[in-house]
Amino acid sequence: MATEPRPLTLRDVSEASGVSEMTVSRVLRNRGDVSEATRTKVLEAAKALGYVPNKIAGALASQRVNLVAVIIPSLRNMVFPEVMSGISRELEETDLQPVVGVTDYMPEKEEKVLYEMLSWRPSGVIIAGLEHSDASRAMLKASGIPVVEIMDTDGTPVDCAVGISHRRAGRMMGRAILKAGYHQIGFMGTKMPLDHRARKRFEGFTEVLAKEGVEIMDREFYSGGSALAKGREMTAAMLERTPELDFLYYSNDMIGAGGLLHVLDQGIDVPGRIGLAGFNGVELLDGLPRRLATMDACRTEIGRRAARIIASRVADPDAPVEPVVELTPTIDFGDTLERS
């Protein structure tokens, strides 16, 4: 484990920007008469360093509060509440309390949320994903507290990571679909630039198909929440456009469930005429007329393991921890993917 960095101070920003500590303080508190050029110089230096002002006043200024900042992209789908459940359960026996910030998959919003949360000097950070802006990475590295990036292990963490390999998950599903004899495959998912984990699954999936000489026949990407209605709508459009498809792979279970409801509504034989699969293993699938094939993303366990790392490092900064904990997802074939 790398040596814990020294907390940044006003002096660091002063030296980096070439202005006095008093001027730096005025700029960061937005007080006093400071020229626009000086203000810009100070703010750019602070951002590059990853400096975050300390909002804890007086005698507490050098201490940390018993909060764990949890920064996730969404509370609208069913995925992250399960992660939060794992985190909360693991922290129950400690003095630590999770506080949540939501980024909507937007890097600039992540910067803002992270900046505000770090200014209250939490004891640790749990943050979704490995892809962050340069400013966010600088803040995480300079924070001097345990940081656990969750959900993904395809990359290099700032400190520690707990998750699954999404490329591996995509490859696993690709092999299962091909082994079952499906070759006319369509894909539906979120817009990839913002959802890095969905993008990595798609890359792993298409990599396996390409090795067998199979190309995706049709694809459609959407922005917005993981909605049942959107899944029905996209599935209807894709099957009308490319009726020869014999398998539909969805980037998440919610749109997959919508697709399943559409094909059953049309009286299409599942999984004989067409197979379907999603991703995440959400509880909603238990209430469908047929169980959608999916993959367990280990969400609750990811939350627990991440919180355990934070708690152990808070209790003992020198506690040995694994820098990368990779969990293994499993395929649930349900009723919509034939076992070969």
mmCIF file of N, CA, C and O in Angstrom, residues 68-72 83 87 91 124-128 146-150 303 306-307 310:
data_model
loop_
_atom_site.group_PDB
_atom_site.id
_atom_site.type_symbol
_atom_site.label_atom_id
_atom_site.label_comp_id
_atom_site.label_asym_id
_atom_site.label_seq_id
_atom_site.Cartn_x
_atom_site.Cartn_y
_atom_site.Cartn_z
ATOM 1 N N VAL A 68 -18.837 8.088 5.782
ATOM 2 C CA VAL A 68 -18.219 7.505 4.589
ATOM 3 C C VAL A 68 -18.976 8.056 3.386
ATOM 4 O O VAL A 68 -20.195 7.852 3.263
ATOM 5 N N ALA A 69 -18.275 8.778 2.541
ATOM 6 C CA ALA A 69 -18.897 9.337 1.335
ATOM 7 C C ALA A 69 -19.098 8.214 0.322
ATOM 8 O O ALA A 69 -18.145 7.529 -0.045
ATOM 9 N N VAL A 70 -20.339 8.007 -0.096
ATOM 10 C CA VAL A 70 -20.655 6.994 -1.111
ATOM 11 C C VAL A 70 -21.181 7.723 -2.334
ATOM 12 O O VAL A 70 -22.235 8.376 -2.271
ATOM 13 N N ILE A 71 -20.450 7.625 -3.433
ATOM 14 C CA ILE A 71 -20.802 8.394 -4.636
ATOM 15 C C ILE A 71 -21.166 7.415 -5.745
ATOM 16 O O ILE A 71 -20.339 6.613 -6.187
ATOM 17 N N ILE A 72 -22.422 7.482 -6.169
ATOM 18 C CA ILE A 72 -22.951 6.527 -7.142
ATOM 19 C C ILE A 72 -23.634 7.278 -8.285
ATOM 20 O O ILE A 72 -24.030 8.430 -8.133
ATOM 21 N N VAL A 83 -26.324 -2.197 -3.559
ATOM 22 C CA VAL A 83 -24.954 -1.884 -3.145
ATOM 23 C C VAL A 83 -24.990 -1.143 -1.810
ATOM 24 O O VAL A 83 -24.236 -1.450 -0.879
ATOM 25 N N ILE A 87 -23.324 -1.940 1.937
ATOM 26 C CA ILE A 87 -22.475 -0.982 2.659
ATOM 27 C C ILE A 87 -23.045 -0.723 4.053
ATOM 28 O O ILE A 87 -22.329 -0.794 5.062
ATOM 29 N N LEU A 91 -21.393 -1.588 7.839
ATOM 30 C CA LEU A 91 -20.985 -0.496 8.730
ATOM 31 C C LEU A 91 -21.805 -0.436 10.016
ATOM 32 O O LEU A 91 -21.509 0.357 10.903
ATOM 33 N N GLY A 124 -13.711 8.086 4.788
ATOM 34 C CA GLY A 124 -13.400 7.276 3.616
ATOM 35 C C GLY A 124 -14.335 7.609 2.470
ATOM 36 O O GLY A 124 -15.349 8.294 2.666
ATOM 37 N N VAL A 125 -13.991 7.124 1.285
ATOM 38 C CA VAL A 125 -14.816 7.338 0.089
ATOM 39 C C VAL A 125 -15.039 6.005 -0.611
ATOM 40 O O VAL A 125 -14.096 5.239 -0.837
ATOM 41 N N ILE A 126 -16.288 5.734 -0.947
ATOM 42 C CA ILE A 126 -16.641 4.612 -1.828
ATOM 43 C C ILE A 126 -17.268 5.245 -3.056
ATOM 44 O O ILE A 126 -18.259 5.961 -2.949
ATOM 45 N N ILE A 127 -16.682 5.001 -4.213
ATOM 46 C CA ILE A 127 -17.129 5.696 -5.429
ATOM 47 C C ILE A 127 -17.259 4.699 -6.574
ATOM 48 O O ILE A 127 -16.420 3.816 -6.752
ATOM 49 N N ALA A 128 -18.329 4.825 -7.337
ATOM 50 C CA ALA A 128 -18.596 3.872 -8.418
ATOM 51 C C ALA A 128 -17.688 4.125 -9.609
ATOM 52 O O ALA A 128 -17.487 5.265 -10.028
ATOM 53 N N PRO A 146 -8.907 6.424 3.022
ATOM 54 C CA PRO A 146 -9.137 5.237 2.193
ATOM 55 C C PRO A 146 -10.158 5.513 1.093
ATOM 56 O O PRO A 146 -11.200 6.128 1.346
ATOM 57 N N VAL A 147 -9.857 5.077 -0.111
ATOM 58 C CA VAL A 147 -10.753 5.230 -1.258
ATOM 59 C C VAL A 147 -10.976 3.850 -1.870
ATOM 60 O O VAL A 147 -10.011 3.135 -2.158
ATOM 61 N N VAL A 148 -12.227 3.469 -2.047
ATOM 62 C CA VAL A 148 -12.542 2.201 -2.712
ATOM 63 C C VAL A 148 -13.438 2.491 -3.912
ATOM 64 O O VAL A 148 -14.540 3.026 -3.755
ATOM 65 N N GLU A 149 -12.943 2.176 -5.103
ATOM 66 C CA GLU A 149 -13.751 2.288 -6.314
ATOM 67 C C GLU A 149 -14.477 0.965 -6.514
ATOM 68 O O GLU A 149 -13.850 -0.097 -6.435
ATOM 69 N N ILE A 150 -15.775 1.038 -6.760
ATOM 70 C CA ILE A 150 -16.577 -0.190 -6.784
ATOM 71 C C ILE A 150 -17.208 -0.462 -8.149
ATOM 72 O O ILE A 150 -17.264 0.413 -9.004
ATOM 73 N N GLY A 303 -20.789 -4.084 -2.084
ATOM 74 C CA GLY A 303 -20.988 -3.075 -1.055
ATOM 75 C C GLY A 303 -20.370 -3.481 0.271
ATOM 76 O O GLY A 303 -19.682 -2.691 0.922
ATOM 77 N N ALA A 306 -16.445 -3.495 0.078
ATOM 78 C CA ALA A 306 -15.905 -2.125 0.027
ATOM 79 C C ALA A 306 -15.965 -1.478 1.407
ATOM 80 O O ALA A 306 -14.993 -0.856 1.864
ATOM 81 N N ALA A 307 -17.120 -1.615 2.072
ATOM 82 C CA ALA A 307 -17.280 -1.030 3.405
ATOM 83 C C ALA A 307 -16.312 -1.662 4.402
ATOM 84 O O ALA A 307 -15.782 -0.986 5.298
ATOM 85 N N ILE A 310 -12.931 -0.016 4.057
ATOM 86 C CA ILE A 310 -12.926 1.311 4.677
ATOM 87 C C ILE A 310 -12.850 1.181 6.197
ATOM 88 O O ILE A 310 -12.029 1.832 6.863
#
